[in-house]
Short mmCIF file of C-alpha atoms in Angstrom, two decimals:
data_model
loop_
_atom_site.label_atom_id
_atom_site.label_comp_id
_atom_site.label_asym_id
_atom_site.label_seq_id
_atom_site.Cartn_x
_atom_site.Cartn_y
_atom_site.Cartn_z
CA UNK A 1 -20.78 1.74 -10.16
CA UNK A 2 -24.60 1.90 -9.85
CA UNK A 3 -24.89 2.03 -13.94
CA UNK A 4 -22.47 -1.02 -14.18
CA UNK A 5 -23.96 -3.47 -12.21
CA UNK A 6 -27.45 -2.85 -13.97
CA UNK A 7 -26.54 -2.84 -17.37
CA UNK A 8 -25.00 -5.91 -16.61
CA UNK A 9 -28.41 -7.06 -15.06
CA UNK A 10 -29.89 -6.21 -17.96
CA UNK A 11 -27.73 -8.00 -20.16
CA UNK A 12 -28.78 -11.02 -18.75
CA UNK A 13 -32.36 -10.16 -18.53
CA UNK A 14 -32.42 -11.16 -14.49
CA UNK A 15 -32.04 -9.60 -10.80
CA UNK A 16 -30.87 -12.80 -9.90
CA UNK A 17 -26.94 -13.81 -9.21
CA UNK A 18 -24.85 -13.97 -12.62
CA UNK A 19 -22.71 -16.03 -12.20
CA UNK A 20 -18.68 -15.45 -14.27
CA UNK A 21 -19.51 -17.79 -16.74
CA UNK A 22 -21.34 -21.78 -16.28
CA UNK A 23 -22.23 -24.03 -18.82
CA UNK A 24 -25.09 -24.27 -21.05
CA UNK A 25 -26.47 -27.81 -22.19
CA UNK A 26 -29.14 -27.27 -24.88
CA UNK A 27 -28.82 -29.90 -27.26
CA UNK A 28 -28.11 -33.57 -27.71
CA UNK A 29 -26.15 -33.90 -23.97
CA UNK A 30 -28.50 -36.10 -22.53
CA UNK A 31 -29.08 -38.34 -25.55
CA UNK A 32 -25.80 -39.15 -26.43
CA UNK A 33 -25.04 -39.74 -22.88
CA UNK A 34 -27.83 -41.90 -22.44
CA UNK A 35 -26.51 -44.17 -25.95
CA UNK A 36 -22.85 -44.16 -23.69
CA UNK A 37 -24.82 -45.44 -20.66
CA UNK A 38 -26.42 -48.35 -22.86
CA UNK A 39 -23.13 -49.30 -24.58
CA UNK A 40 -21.26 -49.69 -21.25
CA UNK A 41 -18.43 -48.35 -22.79
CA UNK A 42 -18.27 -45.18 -20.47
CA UNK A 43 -14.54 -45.23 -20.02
CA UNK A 44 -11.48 -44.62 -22.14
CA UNK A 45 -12.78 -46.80 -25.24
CA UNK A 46 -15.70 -45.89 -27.20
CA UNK A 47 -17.16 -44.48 -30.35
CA UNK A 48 -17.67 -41.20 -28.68
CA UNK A 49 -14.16 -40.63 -28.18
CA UNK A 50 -12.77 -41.11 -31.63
CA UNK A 51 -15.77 -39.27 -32.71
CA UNK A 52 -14.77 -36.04 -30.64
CA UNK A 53 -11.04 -36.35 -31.75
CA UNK A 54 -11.88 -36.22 -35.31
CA UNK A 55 -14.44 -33.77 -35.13
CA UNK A 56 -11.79 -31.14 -32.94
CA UNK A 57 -9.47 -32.01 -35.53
CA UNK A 58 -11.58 -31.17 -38.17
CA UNK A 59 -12.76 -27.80 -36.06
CA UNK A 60 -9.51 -26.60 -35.31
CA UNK A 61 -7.45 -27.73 -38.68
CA UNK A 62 -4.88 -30.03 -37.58
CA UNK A 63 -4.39 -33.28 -38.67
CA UNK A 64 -4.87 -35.31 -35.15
CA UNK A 65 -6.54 -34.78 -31.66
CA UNK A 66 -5.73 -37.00 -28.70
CA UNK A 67 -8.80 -36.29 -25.77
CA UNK A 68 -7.56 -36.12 -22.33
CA UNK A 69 -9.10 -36.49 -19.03
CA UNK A 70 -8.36 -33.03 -18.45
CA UNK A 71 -6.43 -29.59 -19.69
CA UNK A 72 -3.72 -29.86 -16.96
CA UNK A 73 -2.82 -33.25 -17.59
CA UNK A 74 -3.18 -32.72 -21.53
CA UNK A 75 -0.48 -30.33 -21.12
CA UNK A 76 1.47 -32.32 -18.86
CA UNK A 77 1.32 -34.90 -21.52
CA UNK A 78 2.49 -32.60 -24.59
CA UNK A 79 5.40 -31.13 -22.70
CA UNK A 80 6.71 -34.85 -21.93
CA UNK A 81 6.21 -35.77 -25.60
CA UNK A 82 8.03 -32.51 -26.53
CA UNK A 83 11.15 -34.34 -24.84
CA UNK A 84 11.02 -31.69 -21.33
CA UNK A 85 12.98 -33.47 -18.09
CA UNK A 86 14.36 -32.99 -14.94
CA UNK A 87 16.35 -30.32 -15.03
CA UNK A 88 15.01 -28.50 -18.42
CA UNK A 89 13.57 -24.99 -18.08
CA UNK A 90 10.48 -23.68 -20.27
CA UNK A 91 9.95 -19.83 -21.37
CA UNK A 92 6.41 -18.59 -20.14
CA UNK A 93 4.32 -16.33 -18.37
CA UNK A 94 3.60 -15.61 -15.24
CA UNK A 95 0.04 -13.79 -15.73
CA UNK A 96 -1.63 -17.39 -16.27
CA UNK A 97 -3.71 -19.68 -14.39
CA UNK A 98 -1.48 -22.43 -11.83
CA UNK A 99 -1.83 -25.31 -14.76
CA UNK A 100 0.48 -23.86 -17.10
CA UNK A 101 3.53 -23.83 -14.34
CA UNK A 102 2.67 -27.09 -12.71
CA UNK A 103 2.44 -28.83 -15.99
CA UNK A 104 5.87 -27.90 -16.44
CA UNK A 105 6.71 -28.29 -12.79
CA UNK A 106 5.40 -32.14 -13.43
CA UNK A 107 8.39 -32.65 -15.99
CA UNK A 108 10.96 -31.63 -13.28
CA UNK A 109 11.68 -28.88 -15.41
CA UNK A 110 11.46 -25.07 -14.32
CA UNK A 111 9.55 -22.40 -15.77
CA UNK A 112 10.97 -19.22 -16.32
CA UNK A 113 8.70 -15.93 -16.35
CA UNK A 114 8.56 -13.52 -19.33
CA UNK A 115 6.72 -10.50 -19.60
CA UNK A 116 3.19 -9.99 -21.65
CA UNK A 117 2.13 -8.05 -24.40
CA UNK A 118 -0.18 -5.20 -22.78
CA UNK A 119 -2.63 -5.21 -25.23
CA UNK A 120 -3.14 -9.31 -26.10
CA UNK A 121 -2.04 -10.31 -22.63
CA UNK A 122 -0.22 -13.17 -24.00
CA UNK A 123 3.12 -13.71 -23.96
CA UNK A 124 5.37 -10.92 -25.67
CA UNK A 125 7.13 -11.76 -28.57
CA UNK A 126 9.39 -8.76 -27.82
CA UNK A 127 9.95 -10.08 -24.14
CA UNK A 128 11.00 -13.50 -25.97
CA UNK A 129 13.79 -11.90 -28.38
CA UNK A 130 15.15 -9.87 -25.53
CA UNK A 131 15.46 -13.11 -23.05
CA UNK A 132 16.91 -15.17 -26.20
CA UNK A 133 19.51 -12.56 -27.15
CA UNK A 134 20.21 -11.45 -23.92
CA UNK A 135 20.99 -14.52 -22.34
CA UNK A 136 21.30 -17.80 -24.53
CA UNK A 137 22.72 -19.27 -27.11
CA UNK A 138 23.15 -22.21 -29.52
CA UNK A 139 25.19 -25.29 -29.44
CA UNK A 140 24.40 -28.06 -31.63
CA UNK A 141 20.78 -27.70 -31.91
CA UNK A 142 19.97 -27.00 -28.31
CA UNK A 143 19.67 -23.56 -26.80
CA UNK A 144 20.95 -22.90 -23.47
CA UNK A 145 21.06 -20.47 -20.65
CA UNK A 146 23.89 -18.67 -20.07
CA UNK A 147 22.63 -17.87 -16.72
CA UNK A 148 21.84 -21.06 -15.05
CA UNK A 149 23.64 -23.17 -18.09
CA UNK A 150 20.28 -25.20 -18.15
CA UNK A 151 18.96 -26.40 -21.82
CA UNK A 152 15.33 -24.47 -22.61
CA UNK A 153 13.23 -27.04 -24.07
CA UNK A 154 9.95 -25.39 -24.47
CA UNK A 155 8.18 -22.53 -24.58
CA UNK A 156 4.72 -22.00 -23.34
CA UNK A 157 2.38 -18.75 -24.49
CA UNK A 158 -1.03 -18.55 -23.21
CA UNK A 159 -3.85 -17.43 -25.33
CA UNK A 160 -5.16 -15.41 -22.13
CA UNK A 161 -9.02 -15.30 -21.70
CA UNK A 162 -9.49 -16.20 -25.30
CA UNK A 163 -6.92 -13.59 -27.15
CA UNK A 164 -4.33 -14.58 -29.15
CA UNK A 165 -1.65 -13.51 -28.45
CA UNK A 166 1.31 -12.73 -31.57
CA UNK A 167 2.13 -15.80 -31.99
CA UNK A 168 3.79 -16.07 -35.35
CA UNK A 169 6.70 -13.97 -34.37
CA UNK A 170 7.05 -16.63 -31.50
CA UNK A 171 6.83 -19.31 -33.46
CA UNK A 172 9.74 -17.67 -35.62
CA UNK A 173 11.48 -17.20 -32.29
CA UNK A 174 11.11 -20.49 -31.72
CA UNK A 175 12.50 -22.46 -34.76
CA UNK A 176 15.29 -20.01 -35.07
CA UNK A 177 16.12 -20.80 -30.94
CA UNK A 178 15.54 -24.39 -31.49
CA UNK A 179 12.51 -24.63 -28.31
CA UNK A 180 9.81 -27.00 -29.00
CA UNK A 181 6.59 -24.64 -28.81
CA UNK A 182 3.37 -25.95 -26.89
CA UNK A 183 0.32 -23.60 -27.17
CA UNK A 184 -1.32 -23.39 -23.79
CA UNK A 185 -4.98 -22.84 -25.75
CA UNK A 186 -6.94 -23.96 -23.14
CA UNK A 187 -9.55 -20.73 -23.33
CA UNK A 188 -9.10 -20.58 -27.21
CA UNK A 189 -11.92 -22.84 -28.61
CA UNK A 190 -13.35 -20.61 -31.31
CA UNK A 191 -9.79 -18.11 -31.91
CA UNK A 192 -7.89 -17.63 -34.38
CA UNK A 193 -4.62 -15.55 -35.60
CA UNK A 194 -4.32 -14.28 -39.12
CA UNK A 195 -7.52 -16.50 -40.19
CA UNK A 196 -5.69 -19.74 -38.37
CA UNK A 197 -7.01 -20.95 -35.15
CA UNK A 198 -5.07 -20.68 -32.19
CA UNK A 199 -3.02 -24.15 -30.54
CA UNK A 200 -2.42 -25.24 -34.09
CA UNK A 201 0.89 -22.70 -34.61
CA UNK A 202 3.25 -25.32 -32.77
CA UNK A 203 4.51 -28.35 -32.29
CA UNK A 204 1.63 -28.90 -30.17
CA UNK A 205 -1.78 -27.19 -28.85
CA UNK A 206 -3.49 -27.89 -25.69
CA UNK A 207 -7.26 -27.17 -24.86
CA UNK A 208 -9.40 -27.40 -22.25
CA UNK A 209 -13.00 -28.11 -21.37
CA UNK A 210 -13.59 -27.21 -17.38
CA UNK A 211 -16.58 -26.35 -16.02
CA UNK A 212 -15.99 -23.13 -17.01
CA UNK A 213 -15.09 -23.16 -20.40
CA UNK A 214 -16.99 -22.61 -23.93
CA UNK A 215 -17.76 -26.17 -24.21
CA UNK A 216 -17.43 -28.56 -21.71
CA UNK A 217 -17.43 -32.27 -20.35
CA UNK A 218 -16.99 -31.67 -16.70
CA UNK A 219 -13.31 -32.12 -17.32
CA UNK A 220 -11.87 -32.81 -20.39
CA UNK A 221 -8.64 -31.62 -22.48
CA UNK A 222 -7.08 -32.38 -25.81
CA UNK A 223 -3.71 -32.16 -27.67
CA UNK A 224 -3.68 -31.09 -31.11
CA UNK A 225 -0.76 -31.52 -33.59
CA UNK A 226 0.42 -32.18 -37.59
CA UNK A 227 2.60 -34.70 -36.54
CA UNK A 228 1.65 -38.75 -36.96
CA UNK A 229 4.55 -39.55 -34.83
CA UNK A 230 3.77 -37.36 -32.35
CA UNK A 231 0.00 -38.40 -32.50
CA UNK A 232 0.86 -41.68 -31.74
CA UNK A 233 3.40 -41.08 -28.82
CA UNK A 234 0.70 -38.68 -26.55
CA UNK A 235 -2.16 -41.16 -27.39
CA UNK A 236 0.59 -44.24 -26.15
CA UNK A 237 2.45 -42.36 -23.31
CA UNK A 238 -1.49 -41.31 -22.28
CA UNK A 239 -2.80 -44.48 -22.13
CA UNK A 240 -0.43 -45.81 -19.74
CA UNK A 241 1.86 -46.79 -22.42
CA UNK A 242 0.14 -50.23 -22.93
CA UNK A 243 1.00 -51.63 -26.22
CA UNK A 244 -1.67 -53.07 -27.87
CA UNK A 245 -3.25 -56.45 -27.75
CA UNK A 246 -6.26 -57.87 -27.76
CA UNK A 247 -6.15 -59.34 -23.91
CA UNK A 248 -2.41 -58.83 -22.90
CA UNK A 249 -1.39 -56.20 -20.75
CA UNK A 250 2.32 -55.23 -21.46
CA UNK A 251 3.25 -51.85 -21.02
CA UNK A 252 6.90 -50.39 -22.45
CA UNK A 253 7.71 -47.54 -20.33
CA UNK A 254 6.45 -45.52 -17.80
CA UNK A 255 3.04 -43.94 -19.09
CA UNK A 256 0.11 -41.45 -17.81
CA UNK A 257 -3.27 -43.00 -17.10
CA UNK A 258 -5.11 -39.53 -19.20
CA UNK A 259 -7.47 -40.73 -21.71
CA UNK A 260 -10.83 -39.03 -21.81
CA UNK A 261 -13.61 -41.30 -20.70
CA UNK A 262 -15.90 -42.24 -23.50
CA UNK A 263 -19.19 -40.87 -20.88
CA UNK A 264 -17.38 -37.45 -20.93
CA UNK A 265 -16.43 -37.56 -24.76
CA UNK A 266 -20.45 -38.04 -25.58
CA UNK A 267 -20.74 -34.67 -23.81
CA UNK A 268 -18.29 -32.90 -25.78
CA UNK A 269 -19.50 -34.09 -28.52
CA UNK A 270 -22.93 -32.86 -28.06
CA UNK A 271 -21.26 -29.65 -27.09
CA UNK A 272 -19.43 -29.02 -30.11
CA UNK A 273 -23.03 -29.06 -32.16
CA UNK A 274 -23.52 -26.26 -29.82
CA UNK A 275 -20.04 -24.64 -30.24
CA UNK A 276 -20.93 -21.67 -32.91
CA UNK A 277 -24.15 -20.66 -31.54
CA UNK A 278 -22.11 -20.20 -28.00
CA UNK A 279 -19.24 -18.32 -29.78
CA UNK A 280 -21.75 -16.14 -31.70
CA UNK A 281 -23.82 -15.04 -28.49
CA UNK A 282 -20.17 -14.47 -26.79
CA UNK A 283 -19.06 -11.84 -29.51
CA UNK A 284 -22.61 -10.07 -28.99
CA UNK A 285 -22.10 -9.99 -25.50
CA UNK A 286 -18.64 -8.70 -26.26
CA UNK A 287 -19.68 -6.09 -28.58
CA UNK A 288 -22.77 -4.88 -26.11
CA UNK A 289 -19.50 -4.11 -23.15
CA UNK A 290 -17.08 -2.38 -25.53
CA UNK A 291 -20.03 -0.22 -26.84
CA UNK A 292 -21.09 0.11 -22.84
CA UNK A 293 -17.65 1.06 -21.42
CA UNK A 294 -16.67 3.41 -24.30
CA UNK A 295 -18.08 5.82 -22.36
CA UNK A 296 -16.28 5.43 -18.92
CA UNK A 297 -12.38 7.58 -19.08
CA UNK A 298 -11.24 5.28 -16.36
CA UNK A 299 -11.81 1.66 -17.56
CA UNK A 300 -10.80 0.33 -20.50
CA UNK A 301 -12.24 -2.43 -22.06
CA UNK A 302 -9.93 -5.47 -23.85
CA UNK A 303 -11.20 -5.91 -26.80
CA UNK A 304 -9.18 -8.73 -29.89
CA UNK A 305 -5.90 -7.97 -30.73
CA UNK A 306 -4.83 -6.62 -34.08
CA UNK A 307 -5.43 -9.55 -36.69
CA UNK A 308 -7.42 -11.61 -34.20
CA UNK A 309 -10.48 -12.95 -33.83
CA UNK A 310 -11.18 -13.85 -30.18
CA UNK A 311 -14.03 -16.12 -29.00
CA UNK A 312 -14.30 -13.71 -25.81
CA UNK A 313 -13.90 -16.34 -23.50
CA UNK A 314 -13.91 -13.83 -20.28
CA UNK A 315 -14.31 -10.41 -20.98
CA UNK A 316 -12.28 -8.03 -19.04
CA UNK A 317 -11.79 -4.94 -18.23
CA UNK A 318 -9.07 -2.38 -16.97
CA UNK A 319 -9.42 -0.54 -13.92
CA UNK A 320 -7.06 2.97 -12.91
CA UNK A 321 -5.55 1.63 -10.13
CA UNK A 322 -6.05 -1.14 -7.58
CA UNK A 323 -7.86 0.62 -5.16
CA UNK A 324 -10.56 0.89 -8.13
CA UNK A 325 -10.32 -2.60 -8.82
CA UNK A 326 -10.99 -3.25 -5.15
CA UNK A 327 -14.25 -1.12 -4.79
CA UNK A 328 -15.90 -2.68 -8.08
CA UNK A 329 -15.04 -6.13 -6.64
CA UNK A 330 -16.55 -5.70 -3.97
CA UNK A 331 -19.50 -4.15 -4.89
CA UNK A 332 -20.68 -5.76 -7.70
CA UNK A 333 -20.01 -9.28 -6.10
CA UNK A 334 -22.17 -7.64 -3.32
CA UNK A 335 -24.79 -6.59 -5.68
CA UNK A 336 -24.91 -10.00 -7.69
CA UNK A 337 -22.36 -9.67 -10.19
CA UNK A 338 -19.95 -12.03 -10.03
CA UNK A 339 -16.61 -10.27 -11.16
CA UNK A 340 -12.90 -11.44 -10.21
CA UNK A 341 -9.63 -10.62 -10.66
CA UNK A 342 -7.00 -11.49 -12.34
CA UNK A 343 -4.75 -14.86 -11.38
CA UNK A 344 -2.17 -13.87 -8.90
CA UNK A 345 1.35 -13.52 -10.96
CA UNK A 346 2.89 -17.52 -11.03
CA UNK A 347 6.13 -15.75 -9.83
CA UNK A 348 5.08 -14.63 -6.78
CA UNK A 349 3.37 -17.95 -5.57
CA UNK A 350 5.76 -19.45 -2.95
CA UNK A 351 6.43 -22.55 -5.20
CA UNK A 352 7.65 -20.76 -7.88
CA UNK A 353 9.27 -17.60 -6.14
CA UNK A 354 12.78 -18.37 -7.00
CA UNK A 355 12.21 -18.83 -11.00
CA UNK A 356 13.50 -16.49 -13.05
CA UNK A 357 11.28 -13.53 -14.41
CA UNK A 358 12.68 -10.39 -16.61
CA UNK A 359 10.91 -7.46 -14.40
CA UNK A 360 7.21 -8.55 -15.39
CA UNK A 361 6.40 -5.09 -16.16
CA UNK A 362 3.11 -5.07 -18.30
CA UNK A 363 1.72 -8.39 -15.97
CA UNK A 364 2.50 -6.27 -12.67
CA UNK A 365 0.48 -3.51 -13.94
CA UNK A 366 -2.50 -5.72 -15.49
CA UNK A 367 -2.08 -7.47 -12.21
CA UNK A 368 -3.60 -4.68 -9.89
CA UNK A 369 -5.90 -3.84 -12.37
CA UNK A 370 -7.54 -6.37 -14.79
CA UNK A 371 -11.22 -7.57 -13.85
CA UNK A 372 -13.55 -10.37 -14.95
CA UNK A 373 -17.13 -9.79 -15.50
CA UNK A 374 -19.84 -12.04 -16.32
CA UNK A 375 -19.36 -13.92 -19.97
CA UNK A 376 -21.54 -17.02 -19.97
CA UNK A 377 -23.82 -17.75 -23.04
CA UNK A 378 -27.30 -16.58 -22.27
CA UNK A 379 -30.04 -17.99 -22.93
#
């Protein structure tokens, strides 16, 4: 344990605390937040937004971005767009942070819980064709569960810590199931699948830029899709649906008040000039732990799935039981080495207890054993 918490010291060239991951702010932050200040257009119009959105766009390959305030609400936002109401259920997973479940929860719909893929820790595509064959079917363009006799909108995979997870056989899944697919992409900046980058597969892709993510604004999310229509219907429904005018207010139907503010866009844009230098340092960092734990018989180290490329958003590691887990917790939070585990399953929180879930197999077991150790850019 000794050898763990120094090399990990020494990564990082300090004895001080290391923190999981924080944010770095090295180039043009305070510059283009200072030409915000001076415009006084620090809210949810300015040149800093539509400069962000095209630039993502650009970054990522779709065709149209639509900032949010954050990644919760962004999501929120895509899954009312993608047509999800009161009464609709959504295919997920349950080893993912609290956002993916309430955004869905938001819609009055209910999620239900599918298993992961051990080795991507994303949703498993072979987890998805059992549920769909098992227990639905098609009428006139809408799939439906046979066991509750509820219509399944959407389904929601997580790119977990920054893997992708196989999401072309979903996608597949998807179309043939008719379900609207909304990547949850929110630790994805910088991945991609089969040389395409991850949130642009579906209907929609969501992102996020916490505190804690590769690039950041404080807050922040966006939406990312091919689809004009679409475009325009997140960036109406999240602007409170107020149609346009030039000093009217008039506003068509019940909307979200989730546009970015202009003061947080001038961050993220300053942030994406940083964006490849971050993701470049991560994969070192990466590289330096797989080489580091190869020679440990009792943790394993996740490294990118099969035809991946992962922007090693938190690297993590895999422990022999949970009594190991335990014991490095503690002592390497102890010894200044912030490490964590993973989320607790969705499925056993109390508010979403009595959603369906298949078993959970693979997240049970990742669940008592999966750690977090420090991933930040370094300086």
């Amino acid at each position: 344990m000794q050898t763990i918490t120094d090399f990990i010291h020494k990564l990082y060239n300090t004895d001080d605390f290391i923190a999981l991951h924080e944010p770095r702010f090295l180039g043009n932050e305070k510059k283009y937040l200072g030409e915000c200040i001076d415009s006084t257009f620090v809210s949810s119009v300015g040149k800093f937004v539509d400069r962000f959105e095209a630039e993502f766009a650009k970054y990522v390959g779709s065709k149209y971005a639509v900032a949010c305030v954050n990644g919760t609400a962004a999501l929120h936002a895509a899954l009312y767009v993608a047509g999800v109401r009161e009464g609709d259920e959504v295919l997920t997973q349950a080893l993912s942070f609290v956002a993916t479940s309430n955004a869905i929860s938001y819609c009055g719909a209910k999620p239900l819980f599918l298993d992961v893929d051990s080795k991507t820790l994303g949703l498993s595509a072979e987890a998805l064709k059992r549920f769909l064959e098992q227990h639905c079917e098609v009428f006139n363009g809408v799939c439906k569960n046979k066991l509750s006799n509820k219509t399944i909108k959407a389904c929601v995979p997580m790119h977990t810590f920054g893997h992708p997870c196989e999401i072309d056989t979903i996608v597949k899944l998807c179309k043939e199931w008719y379900i609207t697919l909304v990547e949850d992409s929110a630790e994805s900046l910088g991945s991609s699948y089969k040389n395409k980058h991850t949130g642009t597969f579906g209907a929609m892709g969501v992102f996020s830029f916490n505190g804690n993510k590769i690039i950041t604004s404080g807050g922040g999310g966006v939406i990312v899709t091919d689809d004009a229509a679409v475009a325009k219907e997140l960036k109406h429904i999240t602007t409170t649906a107020k149609v346009p005018h030039k000093w009217e207010y008039v506003h068509n139907e019940i909307g979200f008040n989730y546009r970015m503010p202009n003061i947080n866009a001038a961050l993220l844009v300053a942030q994406m000039e940083q964006l490849e230098r971050f993701l470049e340092d991560k994969r070192a960092l990466a590289a330096e732990y797989e080489t580091f734990f190869k020679d440990f018989d009792d943790i394993t180290f996740i490294k990118e799935p099969k035809d991946a490329k992962s922007n090693y958003w938190l690297n993590a590691i895999i422990l022999k039981d949970k009594s190991a887990r335990d014991t490095f917790l503690e002592y390497n939070n102890a010894h200044g080495v912030m490490s964590r585990p993973v989320w607790r399953l969705l499925s056993e929180l109390d508010m979403f207890q009595d959603c369906y879930n298949d078993g959970l197999k693979n997240s049970k077991y990742l669940q008592e054993r999966v750690v977090n150790i420090p991933s930040g850019v370094r300086l």
